[in-house]
Short mmCIF file of C-alpha atoms in Angstrom, two decimals:
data_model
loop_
_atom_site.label_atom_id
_atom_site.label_comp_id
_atom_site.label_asym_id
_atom_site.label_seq_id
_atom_site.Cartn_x
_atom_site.Cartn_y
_atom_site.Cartn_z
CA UNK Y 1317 122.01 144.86 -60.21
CA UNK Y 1318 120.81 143.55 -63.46
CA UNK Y 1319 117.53 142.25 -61.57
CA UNK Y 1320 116.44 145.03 -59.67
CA UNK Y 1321 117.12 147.54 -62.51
CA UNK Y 1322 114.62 145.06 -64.66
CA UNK Y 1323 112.12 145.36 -61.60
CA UNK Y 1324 112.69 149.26 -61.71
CA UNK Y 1325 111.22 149.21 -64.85
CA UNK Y 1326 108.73 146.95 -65.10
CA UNK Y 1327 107.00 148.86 -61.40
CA UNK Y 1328 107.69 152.10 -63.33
CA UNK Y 1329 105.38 150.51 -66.52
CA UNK Y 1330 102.87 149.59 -64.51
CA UNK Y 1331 102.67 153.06 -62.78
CA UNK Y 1332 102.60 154.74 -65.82
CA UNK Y 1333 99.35 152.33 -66.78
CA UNK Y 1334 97.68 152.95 -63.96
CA UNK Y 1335 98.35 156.73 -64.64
CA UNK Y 1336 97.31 156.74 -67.66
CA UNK Y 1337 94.17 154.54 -66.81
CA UNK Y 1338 92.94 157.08 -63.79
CA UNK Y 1339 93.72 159.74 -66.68
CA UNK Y 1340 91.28 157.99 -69.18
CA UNK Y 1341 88.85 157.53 -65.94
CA UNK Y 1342 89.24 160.85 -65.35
CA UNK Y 1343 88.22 162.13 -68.97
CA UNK Y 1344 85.06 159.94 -69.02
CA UNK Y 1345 83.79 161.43 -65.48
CA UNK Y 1346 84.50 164.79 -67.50
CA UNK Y 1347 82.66 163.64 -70.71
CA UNK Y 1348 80.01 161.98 -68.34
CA UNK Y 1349 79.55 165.72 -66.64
CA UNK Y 1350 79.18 167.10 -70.34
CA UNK Y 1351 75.85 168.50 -71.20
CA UNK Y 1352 74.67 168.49 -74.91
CA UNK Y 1353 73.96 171.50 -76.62
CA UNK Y 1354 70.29 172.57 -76.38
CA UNK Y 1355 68.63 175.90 -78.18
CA UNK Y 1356 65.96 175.65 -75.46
CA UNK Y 1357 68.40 176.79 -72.64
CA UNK Y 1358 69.25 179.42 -74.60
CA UNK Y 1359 66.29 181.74 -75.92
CA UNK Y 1360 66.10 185.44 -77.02
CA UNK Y 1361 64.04 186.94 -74.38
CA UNK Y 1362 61.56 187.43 -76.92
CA UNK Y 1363 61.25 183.90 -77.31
CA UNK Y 1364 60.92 183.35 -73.43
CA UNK Y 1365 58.47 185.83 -72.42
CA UNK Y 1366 56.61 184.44 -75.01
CA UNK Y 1367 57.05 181.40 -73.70
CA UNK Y 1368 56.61 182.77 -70.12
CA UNK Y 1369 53.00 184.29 -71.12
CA UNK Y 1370 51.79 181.28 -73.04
CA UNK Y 1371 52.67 179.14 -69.02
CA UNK Y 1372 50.89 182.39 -67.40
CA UNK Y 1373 48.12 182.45 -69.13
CA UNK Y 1374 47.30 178.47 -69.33
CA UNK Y 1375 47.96 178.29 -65.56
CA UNK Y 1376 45.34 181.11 -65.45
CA UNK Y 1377 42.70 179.58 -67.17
CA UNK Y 1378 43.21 176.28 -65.32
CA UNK Y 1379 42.81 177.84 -61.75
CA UNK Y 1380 39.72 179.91 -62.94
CA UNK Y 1381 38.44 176.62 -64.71
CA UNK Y 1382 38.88 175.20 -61.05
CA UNK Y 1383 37.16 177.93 -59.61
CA UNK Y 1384 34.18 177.40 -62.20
CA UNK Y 1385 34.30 173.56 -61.50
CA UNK Y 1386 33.87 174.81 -57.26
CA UNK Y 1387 30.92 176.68 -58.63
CA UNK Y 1388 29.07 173.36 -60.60
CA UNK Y 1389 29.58 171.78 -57.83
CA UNK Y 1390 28.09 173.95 -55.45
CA UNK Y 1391 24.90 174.18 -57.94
CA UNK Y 1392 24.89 170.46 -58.21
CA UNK Y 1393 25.22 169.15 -54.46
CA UNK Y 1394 23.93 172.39 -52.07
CA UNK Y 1395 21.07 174.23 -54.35
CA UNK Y 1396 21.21 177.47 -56.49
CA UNK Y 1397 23.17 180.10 -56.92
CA UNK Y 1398 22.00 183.48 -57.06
CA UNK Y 1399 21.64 186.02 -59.67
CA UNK Y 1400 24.93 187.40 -58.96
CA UNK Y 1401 27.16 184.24 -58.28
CA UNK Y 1402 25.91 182.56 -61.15
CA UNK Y 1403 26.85 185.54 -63.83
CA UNK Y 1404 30.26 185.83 -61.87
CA UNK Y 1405 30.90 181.80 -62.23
CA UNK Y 1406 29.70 182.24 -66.48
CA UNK Y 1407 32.45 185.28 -66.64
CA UNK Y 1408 34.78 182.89 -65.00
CA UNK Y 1409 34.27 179.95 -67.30
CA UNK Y 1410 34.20 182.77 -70.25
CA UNK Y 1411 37.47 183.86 -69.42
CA UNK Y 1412 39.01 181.01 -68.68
CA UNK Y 1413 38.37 179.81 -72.35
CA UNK Y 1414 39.79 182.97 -73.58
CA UNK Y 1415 43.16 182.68 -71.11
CA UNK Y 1416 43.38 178.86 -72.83
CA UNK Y 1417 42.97 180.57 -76.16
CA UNK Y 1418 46.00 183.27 -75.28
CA UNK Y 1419 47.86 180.05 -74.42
CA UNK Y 1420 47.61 178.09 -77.73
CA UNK Y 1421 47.86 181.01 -79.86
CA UNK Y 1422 51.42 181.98 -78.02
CA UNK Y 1423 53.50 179.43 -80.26
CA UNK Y 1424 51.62 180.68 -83.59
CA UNK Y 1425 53.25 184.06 -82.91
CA UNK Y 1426 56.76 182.78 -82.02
CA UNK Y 1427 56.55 180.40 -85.29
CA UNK Y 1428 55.71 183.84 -87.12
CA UNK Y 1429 58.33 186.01 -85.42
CA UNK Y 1430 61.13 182.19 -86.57
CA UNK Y 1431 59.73 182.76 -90.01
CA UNK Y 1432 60.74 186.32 -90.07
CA UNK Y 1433 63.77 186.71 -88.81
CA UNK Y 1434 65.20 182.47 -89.38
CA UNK Y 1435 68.90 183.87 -90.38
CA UNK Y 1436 70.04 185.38 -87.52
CA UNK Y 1437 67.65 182.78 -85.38
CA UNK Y 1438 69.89 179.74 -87.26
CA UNK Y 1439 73.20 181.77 -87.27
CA UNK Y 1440 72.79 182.89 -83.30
CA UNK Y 1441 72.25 179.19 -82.41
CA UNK Y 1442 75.19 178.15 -84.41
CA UNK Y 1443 77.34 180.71 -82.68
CA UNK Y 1444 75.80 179.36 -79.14
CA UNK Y 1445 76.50 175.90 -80.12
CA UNK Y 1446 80.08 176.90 -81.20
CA UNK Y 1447 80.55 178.28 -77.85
CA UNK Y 1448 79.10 176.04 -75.91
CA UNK Y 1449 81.69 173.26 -77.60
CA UNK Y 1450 84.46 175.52 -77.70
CA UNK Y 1451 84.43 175.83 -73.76
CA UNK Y 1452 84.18 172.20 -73.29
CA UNK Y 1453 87.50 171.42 -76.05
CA UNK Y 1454 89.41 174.12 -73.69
CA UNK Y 1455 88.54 172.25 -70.45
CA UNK Y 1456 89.83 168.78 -72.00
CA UNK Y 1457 92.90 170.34 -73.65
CA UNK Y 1458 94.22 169.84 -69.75
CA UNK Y 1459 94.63 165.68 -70.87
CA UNK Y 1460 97.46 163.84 -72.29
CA UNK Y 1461 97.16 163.78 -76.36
CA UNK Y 1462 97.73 159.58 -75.45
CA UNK Y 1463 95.15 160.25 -72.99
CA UNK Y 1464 92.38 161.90 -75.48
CA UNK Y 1465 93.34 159.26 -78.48
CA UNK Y 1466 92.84 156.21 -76.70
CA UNK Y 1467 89.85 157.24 -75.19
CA UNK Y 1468 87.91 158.70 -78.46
CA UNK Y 1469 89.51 155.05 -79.98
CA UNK Y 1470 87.88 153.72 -77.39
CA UNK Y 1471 84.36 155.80 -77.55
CA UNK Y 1472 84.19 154.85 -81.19
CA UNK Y 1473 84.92 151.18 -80.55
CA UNK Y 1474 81.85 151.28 -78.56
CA UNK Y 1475 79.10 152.92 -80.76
CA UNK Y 1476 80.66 150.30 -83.15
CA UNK Y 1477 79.82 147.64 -80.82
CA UNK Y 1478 76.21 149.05 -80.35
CA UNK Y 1479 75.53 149.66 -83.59
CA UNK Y 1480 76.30 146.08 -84.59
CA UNK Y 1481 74.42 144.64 -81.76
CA UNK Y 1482 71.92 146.59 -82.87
CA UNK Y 1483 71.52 145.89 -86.44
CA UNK Y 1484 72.25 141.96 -85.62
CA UNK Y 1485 69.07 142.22 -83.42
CA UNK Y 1486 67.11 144.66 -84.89
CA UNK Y 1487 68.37 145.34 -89.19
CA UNK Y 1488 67.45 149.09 -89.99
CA UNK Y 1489 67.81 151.92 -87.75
CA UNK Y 1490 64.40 152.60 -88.42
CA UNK Y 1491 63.33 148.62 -87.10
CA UNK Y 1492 63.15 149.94 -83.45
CA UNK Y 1493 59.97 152.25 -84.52
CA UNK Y 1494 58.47 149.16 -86.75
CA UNK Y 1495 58.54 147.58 -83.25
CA UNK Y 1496 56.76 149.51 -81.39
CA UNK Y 1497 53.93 149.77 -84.09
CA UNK Y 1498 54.22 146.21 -84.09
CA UNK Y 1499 53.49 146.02 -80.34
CA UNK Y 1500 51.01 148.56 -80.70
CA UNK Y 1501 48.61 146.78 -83.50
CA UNK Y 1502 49.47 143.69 -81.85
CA UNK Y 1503 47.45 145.31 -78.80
CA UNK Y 1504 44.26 145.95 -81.32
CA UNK Y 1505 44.79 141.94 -82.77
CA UNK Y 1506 44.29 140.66 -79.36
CA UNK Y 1507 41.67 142.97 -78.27
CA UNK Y 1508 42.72 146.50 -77.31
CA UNK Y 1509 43.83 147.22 -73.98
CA UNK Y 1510 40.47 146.48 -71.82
CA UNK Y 1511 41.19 142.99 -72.91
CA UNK Y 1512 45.01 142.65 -71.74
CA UNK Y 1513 43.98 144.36 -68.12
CA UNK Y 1514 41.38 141.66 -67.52
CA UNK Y 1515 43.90 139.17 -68.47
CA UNK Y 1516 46.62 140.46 -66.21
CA UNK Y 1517 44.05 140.76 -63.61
CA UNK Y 1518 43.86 136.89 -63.53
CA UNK Y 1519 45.97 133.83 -63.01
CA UNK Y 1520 46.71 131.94 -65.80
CA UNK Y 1521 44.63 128.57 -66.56
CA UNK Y 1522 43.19 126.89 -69.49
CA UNK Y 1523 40.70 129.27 -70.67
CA UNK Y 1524 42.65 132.43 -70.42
CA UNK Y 1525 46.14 130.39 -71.82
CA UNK Y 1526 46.01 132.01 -75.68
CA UNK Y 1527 45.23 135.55 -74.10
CA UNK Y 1528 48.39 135.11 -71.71
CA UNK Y 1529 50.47 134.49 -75.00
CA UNK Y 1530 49.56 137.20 -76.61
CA UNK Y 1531 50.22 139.18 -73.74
CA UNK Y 1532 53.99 137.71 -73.50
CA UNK Y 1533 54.55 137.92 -77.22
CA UNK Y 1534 53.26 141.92 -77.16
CA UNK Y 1535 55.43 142.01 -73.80
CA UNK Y 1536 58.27 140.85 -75.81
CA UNK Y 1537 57.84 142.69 -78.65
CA UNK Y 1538 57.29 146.32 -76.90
CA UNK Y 1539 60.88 145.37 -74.72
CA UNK Y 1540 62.89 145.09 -77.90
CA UNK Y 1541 61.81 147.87 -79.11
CA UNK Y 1542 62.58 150.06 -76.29
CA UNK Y 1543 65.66 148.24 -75.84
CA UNK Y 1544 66.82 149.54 -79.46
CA UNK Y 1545 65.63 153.06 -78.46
CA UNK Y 1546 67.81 153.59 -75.40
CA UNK Y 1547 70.58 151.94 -77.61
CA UNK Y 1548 70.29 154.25 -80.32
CA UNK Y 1549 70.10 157.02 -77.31
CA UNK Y 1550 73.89 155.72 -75.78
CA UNK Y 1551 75.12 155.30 -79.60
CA UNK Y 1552 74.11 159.05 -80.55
CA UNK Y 1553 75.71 160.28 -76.51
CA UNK Y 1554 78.71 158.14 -77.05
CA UNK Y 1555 79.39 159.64 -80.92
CA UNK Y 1556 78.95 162.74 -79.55
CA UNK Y 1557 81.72 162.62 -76.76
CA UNK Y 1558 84.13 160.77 -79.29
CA UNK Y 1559 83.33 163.91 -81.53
CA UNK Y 1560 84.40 166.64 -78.45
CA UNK Y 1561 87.51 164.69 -78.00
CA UNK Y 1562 88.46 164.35 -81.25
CA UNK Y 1563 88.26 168.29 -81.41
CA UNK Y 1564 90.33 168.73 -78.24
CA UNK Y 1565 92.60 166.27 -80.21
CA UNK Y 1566 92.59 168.73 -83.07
CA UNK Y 1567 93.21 172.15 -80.62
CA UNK Y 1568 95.92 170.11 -78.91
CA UNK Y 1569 98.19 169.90 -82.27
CA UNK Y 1570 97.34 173.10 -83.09
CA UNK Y 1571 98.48 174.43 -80.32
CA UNK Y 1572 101.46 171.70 -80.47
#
C-alpha cells in the first residue's frame, strides 16, 4: 500500500512538471507572437497623408521620368520627334523633377509640424505604448504566477548568457560596429571591392594566395561582426519579453 501510494506521487510530480513545462511552452509561443511597440503603426492622420503624398508624388515622378526615358529613347534609336512631342516629353521631364521635389520636401513639413506640437506628439505615443503593453500584461495574466516567474528567470538567464558571450568575444557593446568598419577599411587595404570580385572570380594558386587571405580574414572579420549584431538584436527581444512578464507578474499580485 506503502508502494503504490509512493508511485501515486511520484506520477502525480511528474504530471505536474510536464504541466507546468507545456505552461512555460505555452507562454513563450505567446511572447514569441508578441509584437514590439512601434510609433510608425500608429500615426496621426496628419502624419500619414503626409506620408501618403510624399509615396504619391515620388511614384509620380518616377512613372513620368519613365515616360521621358520612352521618349530619349525614341529620339535616340528611331529619329526625331516633332515640334509637339518633343515640348510634351520637356513638360514631362519638368514635372517630374518638380513631383520628386514635392516628395523630398514632404518630411521637412512633418519635422516642422513634430517641432510644433512635440508634447502631445511624445505624450500620445506614450499613451499608445502604454496601451499597447497594457493589453499584452492582461492576455498573460491567464498563466500561473510559478508559470510567469520561472519563465522571466529564465528570459533573464538568457540575455545574461548572450551578453557574456558577447562581451567574451567581442568587449564593448559598441565592438560589433568597430567590426564592421574594420571589415570595411580592410576592403580599401586590399584594394576596394573590384579587387576582391576578380579574386573570387578565380581559383586559388600561387599568385593570387595573399589576395585569397585577405579575402578570408575580411570574410571573417565582417561574420563576427554581424554575428554580434543579431546577438545584440535577441538580447534587446529577449529583455523585452522578460520586462512584459515581469509586469504581468506585478498585475498578478495586485490583483492577488
Amino acid at each position: 500500500m506503502h508502494d503504490a501510494v509512493t508511485r501515486f506521487h511520484i506520477l502525480t510530480t511528474v504530471f505536474q512538471f510536464h504541466m507546468s513545462l507545456d505552461q512555460c511552452k505555452h507562454l513563450l509561443a505567446e511572447l514569441e507572437r508578441m509584437e514590439v511597440y512601434r510609433p510608425s503603426r500608429h500615426r496621426q492622420p496628419f502624419e500619414q497623408g503626409v506620408s501618403t503624398f510624399s509615396r504619391f508624388t515620388l511614384g509620380l515622378g518616377l512613372v513620368l521620368f519613365t515616360i521621358l526615358l520612352v521618349f530619349a529613347a525614341y529620339q535616340k534609336w528611331c529619329g526625331e520627334l516633332e515640334v509637339a512631342m518633343a515640348n510634351f516629353a520637356v513638360g514631362i521631364g519638368i514635372a517630374s523633377i518638380l513631383f520628386a521635389l514635392l516628395s523630398l520636401l514632404s518630411p521637412l513639413v512633418l519635422f516642422v509640424w513634430y517641432c510644433l506640437r512635440w508634447k502631445s506628439i511624445t505624450y500620445r505615443d506614450l499613451e499608445k505604448a502604454f496601451e499597447h503593453d497594457f493589453d499584452i500584461v492582461e492576455s498573460l495574466k491567464q498563466f500561473p504566477v510559478g508559470t510567469l516567474s520561472y519563465t522571466k528567470r529564465w528570459l533573464e538567464t538568457k540575455v545574461s548568457r548572450f551578453e557574456r558571450r558577447t562581451s567574451f568575444f567581442f568587449g564593448s557593446k559598441t565592438a560589433a560596429f568597430s567590426l564592421l568598419f574594420l571589415s570595411l577599411s580592410l576592403v580599401d587595404r586590399v584594394g576596394g571591392f573590384e579587387v576582391l570580385s576578380r579574386t573570387i572570380g578565380h581559383k586559388i594558386n600561387a599568385a593570387n594566395f595573399g589576395d585569397w587571405l585577405a579575402v578570408w580574414a575580411l570574410a571573417f572579420v565582417l561574420g563576427l561582426s554581424l554575428a554580434a549584431l543579431v546577438m545584440r538584436r535577441l538580447t534587446a527581444k529577449y529583455s523585452h519579453q522578460a520586462e512584459i512578464v515581469g509586469l504581468a507578474l506585478e498585475a498578478k499580485g495586485e490583483q492577488a
